[in-house]
C-alpha cells in the first residue's frame, strides 16, 4: 500500500502491510483488521489530515474510523439506540449510518 513517493509518516502507519481491500472496505466486518490497526497507530492525525475523508467521497478506514461516502459510519451497537425515532417524529426512514433520508429502496 505504500507508494514510492509517499510522505514519511506513511511508513510508520500501522496499516502499511494491510491489503487495500481491507483498508478501503465499506463494511465494518471487512474493515475490522484496519480498524484494529488504527487503534494503536502513531500517525492517526497525519493520516486524517492527508486523506481528509470528510472533504471527499472517501470509503474505507482513516484515523480509526470507518468512512462511507465521506461520512463516518456509526457502529452497529450505537445505531441500535440512535436509530429509534423520537416521539412526534416525522416517520421518514433515515439511514442511521449516515443520518440522511433513504432513497427509494436502495441499499449499499
PDB file of C-alpha atoms in Angstrom:
ATOM      1  CA  UNK A   1       0.000   0.000   0.000  1.00  0.00           C
ATOM      2  CA  UNK A   2       2.968   2.336   0.492  1.00  0.00           C
ATOM      3  CA  UNK A   3       3.760   4.279  -2.677  1.00  0.00           C
ATOM      4  CA  UNK A   4       7.365   5.118  -3.627  1.00  0.00           C
ATOM      5  CA  UNK A   5       6.813   8.879  -3.285  1.00  0.00           C
ATOM      6  CA  UNK A   6       4.701   8.640  -0.102  1.00  0.00           C
ATOM      7  CA  UNK A   7       5.200  11.046   2.813  1.00  0.00           C
ATOM      8  CA  UNK A   8       7.457   9.659   5.556  1.00  0.00           C
ATOM      9  CA  UNK A   9       4.624   9.368   8.098  1.00  0.00           C
ATOM     10  CA  UNK A  10       3.023   6.649   5.970  1.00  0.00           C
ATOM     11  CA  UNK A  11       5.927   4.305   6.681  1.00  0.00           C
ATOM     12  CA  UNK A  12       5.004   4.476  10.381  1.00  0.00           C
ATOM     13  CA  UNK A  13       1.299   3.774   9.762  1.00  0.00           C
ATOM     14  CA  UNK A  14       0.003   0.619  11.439  1.00  0.00           C
ATOM     15  CA  UNK A  15      -1.937  -0.300   8.275  1.00  0.00           C
ATOM     16  CA  UNK A  16       1.093  -0.233   5.963  1.00  0.00           C
ATOM     17  CA  UNK A  17       1.106  -4.028   5.482  1.00  0.00           C
ATOM     18  CA  UNK A  18      -2.645  -4.485   5.131  1.00  0.00           C
ATOM     19  CA  UNK A  19      -4.381  -5.261   1.867  1.00  0.00           C
ATOM     20  CA  UNK A  20      -6.065  -2.295   0.158  1.00  0.00           C
ATOM     21  CA  UNK A  21      -9.277  -4.354   0.139  1.00  0.00           C
ATOM     22  CA  UNK A  22      -9.207  -4.214   3.958  1.00  0.00           C
ATOM     23  CA  UNK A  23      -8.211  -0.549   4.276  1.00  0.00           C
ATOM     24  CA  UNK A  24     -10.771   0.589   1.704  1.00  0.00           C
ATOM     25  CA  UNK A  25     -13.584  -1.766   2.772  1.00  0.00           C
ATOM     26  CA  UNK A  26     -17.058  -0.245   3.056  1.00  0.00           C
ATOM     27  CA  UNK A  27     -18.325  -2.604   5.749  1.00  0.00           C
ATOM     28  CA  UNK A  28     -17.108  -2.904   9.328  1.00  0.00           C
ATOM     29  CA  UNK A  29     -16.671  -6.676   9.198  1.00  0.00           C
ATOM     30  CA  UNK A  30     -14.250  -6.496   6.258  1.00  0.00           C
ATOM     31  CA  UNK A  31     -12.538  -3.384   7.687  1.00  0.00           C
ATOM     32  CA  UNK A  32     -12.041  -4.880  11.179  1.00  0.00           C
ATOM     33  CA  UNK A  33      -8.288  -5.572  10.762  1.00  0.00           C
ATOM     34  CA  UNK A  34      -7.681  -1.974   9.648  1.00  0.00           C
ATOM     35  CA  UNK A  35      -9.806  -0.579  12.485  1.00  0.00           C
ATOM     36  CA  UNK A  36      -7.794  -2.658  14.986  1.00  0.00           C
ATOM     37  CA  UNK A  37      -4.526  -1.421  13.443  1.00  0.00           C
ATOM     38  CA  UNK A  38      -5.695   2.191  13.707  1.00  0.00           C
ATOM     39  CA  UNK A  39      -6.455   1.827  17.399  1.00  0.00           C
ATOM     40  CA  UNK A  40      -2.761   1.953  18.247  1.00  0.00           C
ATOM     41  CA  UNK A  41      -1.436   3.804  15.216  1.00  0.00           C
ATOM     42  CA  UNK A  42       1.060   6.590  15.974  1.00  0.00           C
ATOM     43  CA  UNK A  43       0.133   8.633  12.873  1.00  0.00           C
ATOM     44  CA  UNK A  44      -3.674   8.814  13.055  1.00  0.00           C
ATOM     45  CA  UNK A  45      -3.719  12.622  12.950  1.00  0.00           C
ATOM     46  CA  UNK A  46      -1.373  12.801   9.987  1.00  0.00           C
ATOM     47  CA  UNK A  47      -3.488  10.203   8.193  1.00  0.00           C
ATOM     48  CA  UNK A  48      -6.718  12.124   8.710  1.00  0.00           C
ATOM     49  CA  UNK A  49      -5.096  15.410   7.667  1.00  0.00           C
ATOM     50  CA  UNK A  50      -3.690  13.866   4.475  1.00  0.00           C
ATOM     51  CA  UNK A  51      -6.766  11.868   3.496  1.00  0.00           C
ATOM     52  CA  UNK A  52      -9.344  14.461   4.643  1.00  0.00           C
ATOM     53  CA  UNK A  53     -12.129  11.868   4.469  1.00  0.00           C
ATOM     54  CA  UNK A  54     -14.898  14.327   5.353  1.00  0.00           C
ATOM     55  CA  UNK A  55     -13.930  16.547   2.409  1.00  0.00           C
ATOM     56  CA  UNK A  56     -14.233  13.802  -0.189  1.00  0.00           C
ATOM     57  CA  UNK A  57     -16.307  10.759  -1.051  1.00  0.00           C
ATOM     58  CA  UNK A  58     -13.814   8.595   0.840  1.00  0.00           C
ATOM     59  CA  UNK A  59     -14.673   4.949   1.524  1.00  0.00           C
ATOM     60  CA  UNK A  60     -12.557   2.971   3.955  1.00  0.00           C
ATOM     61  CA  UNK A  61     -10.696   3.280   7.229  1.00  0.00           C
ATOM     62  CA  UNK A  62      -8.960   6.505   8.161  1.00  0.00           C
ATOM     63  CA  UNK A  63      -7.810   7.763  11.561  1.00  0.00           C
ATOM     64  CA  UNK A  64      -9.516   4.957  13.447  1.00  0.00           C
ATOM     65  CA  UNK A  65     -12.956   5.292  11.862  1.00  0.00           C
ATOM     66  CA  UNK A  66     -14.782   3.656   9.006  1.00  0.00           C
ATOM     67  CA  UNK A  67     -15.950   6.155   6.378  1.00  0.00           C
ATOM     68  CA  UNK A  68     -18.543   5.711   3.654  1.00  0.00           C
ATOM     69  CA  UNK A  69     -19.061   8.421   1.038  1.00  0.00           C
ATOM     70  CA  UNK A  70     -17.065  10.868   3.142  1.00  0.00           C
ATOM     71  CA  UNK A  71     -19.135  10.345   6.291  1.00  0.00           C
ATOM     72  CA  UNK A  72     -18.163   8.384   9.405  1.00  0.00           C
ATOM     73  CA  UNK A  73     -20.117   5.159   9.778  1.00  0.00           C
ATOM     74  CA  UNK A  74     -21.842   4.808  13.135  1.00  0.00           C
ATOM     75  CA  UNK A  75     -21.016   1.422  14.704  1.00  0.00           C
ATOM     76  CA  UNK A  76     -23.958  -1.001  14.691  1.00  0.00           C
ATOM     77  CA  UNK A  77     -24.234  -1.043  18.501  1.00  0.00           C
ATOM     78  CA  UNK A  78     -24.554   2.771  18.540  1.00  0.00           C
ATOM     79  CA  UNK A  79     -27.108   2.689  15.713  1.00  0.00           C
ATOM     80  CA  UNK A  80     -29.476   0.414  17.620  1.00  0.00           C
ATOM     81  CA  UNK A  81     -30.088   3.112  20.241  1.00  0.00           C
ATOM     82  CA  UNK A  82     -29.749   6.094  17.909  1.00  0.00           C
ATOM     83  CA  UNK A  83     -31.947   4.654  15.171  1.00  0.00           C
ATOM     84  CA  UNK A  84     -35.235   4.916  17.027  1.00  0.00           C
ATOM     85  CA  UNK A  85     -37.488   7.807  16.100  1.00  0.00           C
ATOM     86  CA  UNK A  86     -38.239  10.353  18.841  1.00  0.00           C
ATOM     87  CA  UNK A  87     -41.824  10.870  19.944  1.00  0.00           C
ATOM     88  CA  UNK A  88     -43.641  13.031  17.413  1.00  0.00           C
ATOM     89  CA  UNK A  89     -41.148  12.138  14.678  1.00  0.00           C
ATOM     90  CA  UNK A  90     -41.891  12.587  11.012  1.00  0.00           C
ATOM     91  CA  UNK A  91     -41.916   8.891  10.205  1.00  0.00           C
ATOM     92  CA  UNK A  92     -39.338   9.439   7.443  1.00  0.00           C
ATOM     93  CA  UNK A  93     -36.984   6.493   7.015  1.00  0.00           C
ATOM     94  CA  UNK A  94     -33.474   7.570   7.884  1.00  0.00           C
ATOM     95  CA  UNK A  95     -30.250   5.799   7.064  1.00  0.00           C
ATOM     96  CA  UNK A  96     -28.788   5.737  10.560  1.00  0.00           C
ATOM     97  CA  UNK A  97     -25.293   5.032   9.252  1.00  0.00           C
ATOM     98  CA  UNK A  98     -25.134   8.461   7.673  1.00  0.00           C
ATOM     99  CA  UNK A  99     -28.190  10.264   9.088  1.00  0.00           C
ATOM    100  CA  UNK A 100     -29.801  11.086   5.771  1.00  0.00           C
ATOM    101  CA  UNK A 101     -33.167  10.145   4.283  1.00  0.00           C
ATOM    102  CA  UNK A 102     -33.058   6.858   2.416  1.00  0.00           C
ATOM    103  CA  UNK A 103     -33.647   6.895  -1.297  1.00  0.00           C
ATOM    104  CA  UNK A 104     -36.274   4.659  -2.835  1.00  0.00           C
ATOM    105  CA  UNK A 105     -35.283   1.207  -1.696  1.00  0.00           C
ATOM    106  CA  UNK A 106     -31.557   1.438  -2.422  1.00  0.00           C
ATOM    107  CA  UNK A 107     -29.118  -0.211  -0.038  1.00  0.00           C
ATOM    108  CA  UNK A 108     -25.362  -0.213  -0.156  1.00  0.00           C
TER     109      UNK A 108
END
